[in-house]
Every structure is written in C-alpha cells, then in structure tokens.
C-alpha cells in the first residue's frame, strides 16, 4: 500500500530534550516536506526536500533540523524542544505530477 | 497578508443542500490549486485539484477556478453529515517547491 509513515503518533517530552520524528514513504517520491498545524494558523511548512541531500527552509524553520540521506526517509529533528513547538506535525511527499500525500501526523507536547 | 485566505466558518448547511467553500490567494504566479478534507485530529486527504480556469467536476464535488480574480471554490452537492470536516485550500506556486495552505473552513452538515 502506498503510504507515508510517521512515528511516533504521540510524543510528550520536556524542554531541551532532543527528539526525532521519523518519516518514510514507499512511493519513490522525490519531494518530501514537513508541516506543523496550529489552531487558526493552518498548515505551515517547516522544511522541504527536492531530492536526496537537497533540503531547504520553509516558512517556519527555526528550532528544527532535517536530513535527506535516503530518498524514502526525511526525519525531523528538534535539538532543544521548547513549549512553543507543541503542535501537530505532518510529513508529506509528492512526485512531479502528483498532489501531496500526507502521513498520519505526530502530536507533540513539550512541557 | 496571508498567501491563502479562507473563511474559518463554521459553515452550517442542512443535509442534501449545496455547500459552497471559498478561497482567495495572493500570488498570481500560482499554478495549481487543491482542496483537502481534514477530520479532527486526522491527516488531510485530497478531494480535488484544478489547474485551469473553469469548473472541474468529480462526483458530488465541483472545483471552480478564476485566475483573474485569484479565487478558487469548492461546491459539495447533496451534502451528507459525513462531509462535516474542515476543508483546506492549498496553492502550489510556480517553482513547484512551496505549498501554501489556508487555515481551513469548518463545515457542519446537519441531518
């Protein structure tokens, strides 16, 4: 089944404790992206990647890192999480001629 | 000014009626337009996409695009309670790198 898989689905952590949210897609998509969703603000792009070893900042990249060492994986790294990063996170992927396909989301709470 | 604007709603319609959802965008260079449906706590799922001016129909759904007015809409005919969700308008800009999402319109279909 074609899908984008994120893990974990739920994560509660404390300020400053490094964490990684994984994202994997099995559709051989070149493009992958991370979004955060907050009430009233909609989906905002954090980082995106056009292909392996190519990443670029979205609209809200501060406090996040990403890497794209393999085509299928695009992890999101929070080196020192803060409470303002509490949000619902979505990974998404697409090929050149397709719309975005979203993962199931990761609900992160930073206390 | 936000890239993509939507009325947050809620928009309430009776079962069987036509629901009309609207979206405006600011960048005239935008090429592709998408409507996603999102149930609470779930990931967005694609309903329709449209690239050219005019109407595009798929079952009960019709997307309408007017590039001169920078306006895109979604009509849902014969609305069902299961259509109750938040509808996200998304715009892909000319370089195919960035999607911009509206904050969504919440639709309530009353039985």
GROMACS .gro file of C-alpha atoms in nm:
model
  222
    1UNK     CA    1   0.000   0.000   0.000
    2UNK     CA    2   0.131   0.344  -0.097
    3UNK     CA    3   0.179   0.547   0.216
    4UNK     CA    4   0.370   0.800   0.419
    5UNK     CA    5   0.454   0.666   0.765
    6UNK     CA    6   0.535   0.887   1.060
    7UNK     CA    7   0.649   0.780   1.404
    8UNK     CA    8   0.565   0.826   1.679
    9UNK     CA    9   0.198   0.925   1.659
   10UNK     CA   10   0.208   1.088   2.002
   11UNK     CA   11   0.506   1.226   2.191
   12UNK     CA   12   0.529   1.406   2.523
   13UNK     CA   13   0.869   1.542   2.617
   14UNK     CA   14   1.037   1.807   2.828
   15UNK     CA   15   1.207   2.128   2.726
   16UNK     CA   16   1.556   2.076   2.590
   17UNK     CA   17   1.546   1.701   2.538
   18UNK     CA   18   1.644   1.624   2.179
   19UNK     CA   19   1.393   1.427   1.975
   20UNK     CA   20   1.349   1.291   1.626
   21UNK     CA   21   1.025   1.229   1.439
   22UNK     CA   22   1.071   0.982   1.157
   23UNK     CA   23   0.903   0.992   0.817
   24UNK     CA   24   0.922   0.729   0.548
   25UNK     CA   25   0.747   0.695   0.212
   26UNK     CA   26   0.728   0.394  -0.019
   27UNK     CA   27   0.620   0.573  -0.336
   28UNK     CA   28   0.967   0.673  -0.463
   29UNK     CA   29   0.870   1.039  -0.435
   30UNK     CA   30   1.141   1.299  -0.492
   31UNK     CA   31   0.975   1.573  -0.286
   32UNK     CA   32   0.921   1.548   0.089
   33UNK     CA   33   0.814   1.813   0.335
   34UNK     CA   34   0.730   1.878   0.699
   35UNK     CA   35   0.441   2.091   0.822
   36UNK     CA   36   0.313   2.197   1.158
   37UNK     CA   37  -0.052   2.269   1.221
   38UNK     CA   38  -0.173   2.503   1.491
   39UNK     CA   39  -0.529   2.624   1.560
   40UNK     CA   40  -0.615   2.926   1.348
   41UNK     CA   41  -0.283   2.918   1.164
   42UNK     CA   42  -0.337   2.627   0.930
   43UNK     CA   43  -0.055   2.417   0.790
   44UNK     CA   44   0.282   2.588   0.782
   45UNK     CA   45   0.582   2.445   0.603
   46UNK     CA   46   0.893   2.382   0.815
   47UNK     CA   47   1.140   2.229   0.571
   48UNK     CA   48   1.122   2.058   0.236
   49UNK     CA   49   1.348   1.843   0.023
   50UNK     CA   50   1.351   1.817  -0.354
   51UNK     CA   51   1.569   1.505  -0.355
   52UNK     CA   52   1.846   1.322  -0.168
   53UNK     CA   53   2.089   1.561   0.001
   54UNK     CA   54   1.882   1.862  -0.108
   55UNK     CA   55   1.690   2.041   0.167
   56UNK     CA   56   1.556   2.394   0.206
   57UNK     CA   57   1.379   2.606   0.462
   58UNK     CA   58   1.007   2.656   0.458
   59UNK     CA   59   0.826   2.936   0.636
   60UNK     CA   60   0.890   2.833   0.999
   61UNK     CA   61   1.228   2.652   1.014
   62UNK     CA   62   1.358   2.797   1.341
   63UNK     CA   63   1.429   2.529   1.601
   64UNK     CA   64   1.414   2.239   1.354
   65UNK     CA   65   1.662   2.037   1.150
   66UNK     CA   66   1.610   1.782   0.876
   67UNK     CA   67   1.820   1.545   0.670
   68UNK     CA   68   1.764   1.354   0.348
   69UNK     CA   69   2.027   1.083   0.322
   70UNK     CA   70   1.794   0.837   0.152
   71UNK     CA   71   1.510   0.902  -0.087
   72UNK     CA   72   1.249   0.733   0.127
   73UNK     CA   73   1.333   0.893   0.465
   74UNK     CA   74   1.305   1.251   0.588
   75UNK     CA   75   1.341   1.278   0.966
   76UNK     CA   76   1.255   1.595   1.159
   77UNK     CA   77   1.493   1.676   1.442
   78UNK     CA   78   1.430   1.908   1.736
   79UNK     CA   79   1.767   1.962   1.901
   80UNK     CA   80   1.630   2.153   2.200
   81UNK     CA   81   1.250   2.147   2.200
   82UNK     CA   82   1.058   2.433   2.358
   83UNK     CA   83   0.690   2.461   2.459
   84UNK     CA   84   0.613   2.676   2.152
   85UNK     CA   85   0.691   2.372   1.939
   86UNK     CA   86   0.393   2.191   2.084
   87UNK     CA   87   0.190   2.120   1.773
   88UNK     CA   88   0.053   1.863   1.530
   89UNK     CA   89   0.317   1.770   1.274
   90UNK     CA   90   0.265   1.622   0.929
   91UNK     CA   91   0.511   1.477   0.686
   92UNK     CA   92   0.412   1.476   0.320
   93UNK     CA   93   0.556   1.363  -0.010
   94UNK     CA   94   0.486   1.403  -0.380
   95UNK     CA   95   0.626   1.324  -0.719
   96UNK     CA   96   0.649   1.577  -1.001
   97UNK     CA   97   0.293   1.529  -1.122
   98UNK     CA   98   0.108   1.435  -0.806
   99UNK     CA   99  -0.053   1.623  -0.516
  100UNK     CA  100   0.084   1.598  -0.164
  101UNK     CA  101   0.031   1.273   0.024
  102UNK     CA  102   0.027   1.316   0.400
  103UNK     CA  103   0.135   1.093   0.683
  104UNK     CA  104  -0.094   1.030   0.980
  105UNK     CA  105   0.055   1.303   1.191
  106UNK     CA  106   0.255   1.331   1.513
  107UNK     CA  107   0.109   1.516   1.807
  108UNK     CA  108   0.397   1.663   2.005
  109UNK     CA  109   0.366   1.814   2.351
  110UNK     CA  110   0.667   1.990   2.504
  111UNK     CA  111   0.637   2.073   2.874
  112UNK     CA  112  -0.139   3.942   0.402
  113UNK     CA  113  -0.168   3.567   0.405
  114UNK     CA  114  -0.090   3.376   0.087
  115UNK     CA  115  -0.419   3.185   0.102
  116UNK     CA  116  -0.731   3.312   0.275
  117UNK     CA  117  -1.036   3.113   0.377
  118UNK     CA  118  -1.334   3.195   0.593
  119UNK     CA  119  -1.288   2.988   0.908
  120UNK     CA  120  -1.662   2.925   0.944
  121UNK     CA  121  -1.828   2.724   1.072
  122UNK     CA  122  -2.045   2.691   0.767
  123UNK     CA  123  -2.365   2.508   0.851
  124UNK     CA  124  -2.584   2.352   0.583
  125UNK     CA  125  -2.873   2.106   0.605
  126UNK     CA  126  -2.833   1.755   0.471
  127UNK     CA  127  -2.894   1.743   0.097
  128UNK     CA  128  -2.807   2.109   0.038
  129UNK     CA  129  -2.517   2.253  -0.160
  130UNK     CA  130  -2.217   2.364   0.045
  131UNK     CA  131  -2.003   2.638  -0.109
  132UNK     CA  132  -1.649   2.687   0.018
  133UNK     CA  133  -1.433   2.975  -0.098
  134UNK     CA  134  -1.065   3.058  -0.110
  135UNK     CA  135  -0.858   3.351  -0.236
  136UNK     CA  136  -0.484   3.359  -0.299
  137UNK     CA  137  -0.237   3.641  -0.334
  138UNK     CA  138   0.031   3.516  -0.576
  139UNK     CA  139  -0.065   3.548  -0.942
  140UNK     CA  140   0.214   3.305  -1.027
  141UNK     CA  141   0.032   3.020  -0.854
  142UNK     CA  142  -0.016   2.727  -1.086
  143UNK     CA  143  -0.205   2.452  -0.911
  144UNK     CA  144  -0.489   2.451  -0.663
  145UNK     CA  145  -0.603   2.178  -0.429
  146UNK     CA  146  -0.885   2.107  -0.188
  147UNK     CA  147  -0.817   1.879   0.107
  148UNK     CA  148  -1.063   1.749   0.364
  149UNK     CA  149  -0.944   1.705   0.722
  150UNK     CA  150  -1.134   1.536   1.000
  151UNK     CA  151  -1.044   1.642   1.353
  152UNK     CA  152  -0.705   1.502   1.455
  153UNK     CA  153  -0.656   1.327   1.120
  154UNK     CA  154  -0.434   1.399   0.823
  155UNK     CA  155  -0.557   1.599   0.523
  156UNK     CA  156  -0.689   1.392   0.237
  157UNK     CA  157  -0.709   1.516  -0.120
  158UNK     CA  158  -1.054   1.580  -0.262
  159UNK     CA  159  -0.979   1.761  -0.586
  160UNK     CA  160  -0.717   1.957  -0.774
  161UNK     CA  161  -0.758   2.208  -1.055
  162UNK     CA  162  -0.504   2.374  -1.282
  163UNK     CA  163  -0.711   2.560  -1.545
  164UNK     CA  164  -0.974   2.828  -1.529
  165UNK     CA  165  -1.329   2.700  -1.515
  166UNK     CA  166  -1.504   2.412  -1.347
  167UNK     CA  167  -1.392   2.060  -1.272
  168UNK     CA  168  -1.644   1.804  -1.151
  169UNK     CA  169  -1.585   1.477  -0.966
  170UNK     CA  170  -1.895   1.309  -0.831
  171UNK     CA  171  -2.064   1.539  -0.580
  172UNK     CA  172  -1.770   1.780  -0.583
  173UNK     CA  173  -1.703   2.068  -0.821
  174UNK     CA  174  -1.394   2.287  -0.806
  175UNK     CA  175  -1.406   2.628  -0.970
  176UNK     CA  176  -1.102   2.840  -1.056
  177UNK     CA  177  -1.089   3.203  -1.163
  178UNK     CA  178  -0.727   3.310  -1.200
  179UNK     CA  179  -0.815   3.668  -1.297
  180UNK     CA  180  -0.994   3.711  -0.964
  181UNK     CA  181  -0.747   3.484  -0.779
  182UNK     CA  182  -1.033   3.283  -0.648
  183UNK     CA  183  -1.099   2.912  -0.613
  184UNK     CA  184  -1.407   2.746  -0.473
  185UNK     CA  185  -1.541   2.402  -0.388
  186UNK     CA  186  -1.907   2.308  -0.422
  187UNK     CA  187  -2.039   1.999  -0.248
  188UNK     CA  188  -2.377   1.885  -0.380
  189UNK     CA  189  -2.617   1.671  -0.179
  190UNK     CA  190  -2.418   1.736   0.139
  191UNK     CA  191  -2.404   1.448   0.385
  192UNK     CA  192  -2.331   1.451   0.760
  193UNK     CA  193  -2.013   1.258   0.675
  194UNK     CA  194  -1.895   1.565   0.482
  195UNK     CA  195  -1.867   1.752   0.813
  196UNK     CA  196  -1.498   1.835   0.838
  197UNK     CA  197  -1.251   2.116   0.785
  198UNK     CA  198  -1.172   2.191   0.422
  199UNK     CA  199  -0.826   2.319   0.338
  200UNK     CA  200  -0.745   2.515   0.026
  201UNK     CA  201  -0.386   2.475  -0.094
  202UNK     CA  202  -0.194   2.659  -0.362
  203UNK     CA  203   0.127   2.543  -0.530
  204UNK     CA  204   0.349   2.822  -0.652
  205UNK     CA  205   0.525   2.834  -0.988
  206UNK     CA  206   0.854   2.682  -0.876
  207UNK     CA  207   0.673   2.369  -0.752
  208UNK     CA  208   0.854   2.391  -0.422
  209UNK     CA  209   0.608   2.551  -0.188
  210UNK     CA  210   0.254   2.471  -0.098
  211UNK     CA  211   0.059   2.735   0.087
  212UNK     CA  212  -0.245   2.631   0.285
  213UNK     CA  213  -0.539   2.831   0.405
  214UNK     CA  214  -0.637   2.791   0.769
  215UNK     CA  215  -0.943   2.594   0.663
  216UNK     CA  216  -1.321   2.627   0.668
  217UNK     CA  217  -1.514   2.411   0.910
  218UNK     CA  218  -1.826   2.262   0.751
  219UNK     CA  219  -2.116   2.125   0.955
  220UNK     CA  220  -2.382   1.928   0.770
  221UNK     CA  221  -2.689   1.890   0.988
  222UNK     CA  222  -2.910   1.581   0.949
   0.00000   0.00000   0.00000
